[in-house]
Amino acid sequence: MANMELQASQGAIRGIASGVFFFAFFSTAWALLGVAGLDSGAGSFPWATVLAIVIGVALAATGVWLIVVARRLPETSNPEEEAYWRGTGKWFGIIFATEGILIGLNFAICNAINRAELAIPITVIIVGAHFLPLAAVFRMRMYYLVGALLIVVGVVAILLPAGARLSAHQAQPQWMLAGFGAALILWAASAALIEQARRLLASVASASS
């Protein structure tokens, strides 16, 4: 785990594809939350909903393509490397389960103290925090930045009012910032992952030519 550099292999590309899949789903969910925050009545911004879904589908399709391409790559010849990538699934499961438990506790506590409006911003902070160990597990330095940015978005969202007028709409600023902020960060992270996969695949192509 000391070497954080990814090498072109099936495990590396599958790891990137997994990240793209998760970003596709969760960025869409966060974007739709942001749309809901634009108008508590909902349904007033259909173009934003369509755009969020289109981006999510495009990212998911890219993840499928990466999985297909990964099958054409050789497994790493380093036994230690092979064992490492086989073990990432276990650590991902532990981190993801811990995140889910913390989010559940967060909603329960916020509801119990009658501060339900804080649950969404705090969730963003928890999601950001879970990227920090993932950075080491998947050898992705970028995840440290993703996690830090999400934590900042969550903290700033806590400081915003729960409700405000936006033109003719009754908006929810906390939801808007949490949703759109998280979605934009995950979209940018997806683009960075896809570019990283492109460079790894290009290195394989150049080595075999």
CSV table of N, CA, C and O in Angstrom, one decimal, residues 14 19 31 43 49 53 67 82 84 92 104 122 136 152 183 187 199 201:
chain,number,residue,atom,x,y,z
A,14,ARG,N,-10.6,-2.4,-13.5
A,14,ARG,CA,-11.8,-2.7,-12.8
A,14,ARG,C,-12.1,-1.8,-11.6
A,14,ARG,O,-13.2,-1.5,-11.3
A,19,GLY,N,-15.4,2.7,-9.5
A,19,GLY,CA,-15.5,4.1,-9.0
A,19,GLY,C,-16.5,4.9,-9.9
A,19,GLY,O,-17.3,5.6,-9.5
A,31,ALA,N,-27.5,15.1,-7.5
A,31,ALA,CA,-28.0,16.2,-8.4
A,31,ALA,C,-29.6,16.3,-8.3
A,31,ALA,O,-30.1,17.4,-8.2
A,43,GLY,N,-40.7,19.6,-9.5
A,43,GLY,CA,-41.4,19.6,-10.8
A,43,GLY,C,-41.2,20.8,-11.6
A,43,GLY,O,-41.7,20.9,-12.8
A,49,THR,N,-33.5,17.9,-14.1
A,49,THR,CA,-33.7,16.5,-13.8
A,49,THR,C,-33.2,15.6,-15.0
A,49,THR,O,-32.5,14.7,-14.8
A,53,ILE,N,-30.0,12.9,-15.1
A,53,ILE,CA,-30.1,11.5,-15.5
A,53,ILE,C,-29.3,11.2,-16.7
A,53,ILE,O,-28.6,10.1,-16.7
A,67,ILE,N,-15.2,-2.1,-18.0
A,67,ILE,CA,-15.2,-3.5,-17.6
A,67,ILE,C,-14.9,-4.4,-18.8
A,67,ILE,O,-14.1,-5.3,-18.7
A,82,GLU,N,-1.5,-8.9,-7.4
A,82,GLU,CA,-2.7,-9.6,-7.6
A,82,GLU,C,-3.5,-9.8,-6.3
A,82,GLU,O,-4.7,-9.6,-6.2
A,84,TYR,N,-3.2,-8.0,-3.7
A,84,TYR,CA,-3.7,-6.7,-3.2
A,84,TYR,C,-5.1,-6.3,-3.8
A,84,TYR,O,-6.0,-5.9,-3.1
A,92,PHE,N,-13.3,-2.3,0.7
A,92,PHE,CA,-14.4,-1.4,0.3
A,92,PHE,C,-15.7,-1.7,1.0
A,92,PHE,O,-16.4,-0.8,1.4
A,104,GLY,N,-27.1,6.3,8.8
A,104,GLY,CA,-28.3,6.0,9.5
A,104,GLY,C,-28.4,6.6,10.9
A,104,GLY,O,-29.5,7.1,11.3
A,122,ILE,N,-24.8,16.9,7.0
A,122,ILE,CA,-23.9,16.0,7.7
A,122,ILE,C,-23.7,14.8,6.9
A,122,ILE,O,-22.5,14.2,6.9
A,136,ALA,N,-6.5,5.3,0.0
A,136,ALA,CA,-5.4,4.3,0.2
A,136,ALA,C,-5.7,3.0,-0.3
A,136,ALA,O,-4.9,2.3,-1.0
A,152,VAL,N,-16.0,20.1,3.0
A,152,VAL,CA,-16.2,21.6,3.0
A,152,VAL,C,-17.6,21.9,2.5
A,152,VAL,O,-18.2,22.8,3.2
A,183,ALA,N,-22.7,16.6,-6.4
A,183,ALA,CA,-22.8,16.1,-7.8
A,183,ALA,C,-21.7,16.6,-8.6
A,183,ALA,O,-21.1,15.9,-9.4
A,187,TRP,N,-19.0,14.4,-10.4
A,187,TRP,CA,-18.8,14.4,-11.9
A,187,TRP,C,-17.4,14.7,-12.3
A,187,TRP,O,-16.8,14.1,-13.2
A,199,ARG,N,-5.3,6.9,-19.9
A,199,ARG,CA,-3.8,7.0,-19.9
A,199,ARG,C,-3.2,5.6,-19.6
A,199,ARG,O,-2.2,5.2,-20.3
A,201,LEU,N,-4.7,2.7,-20.4
A,201,LEU,CA,-4.9,1.9,-21.5
A,201,LEU,C,-3.9,2.3,-22.7
A,201,LEU,O,-3.5,1.4,-23.4
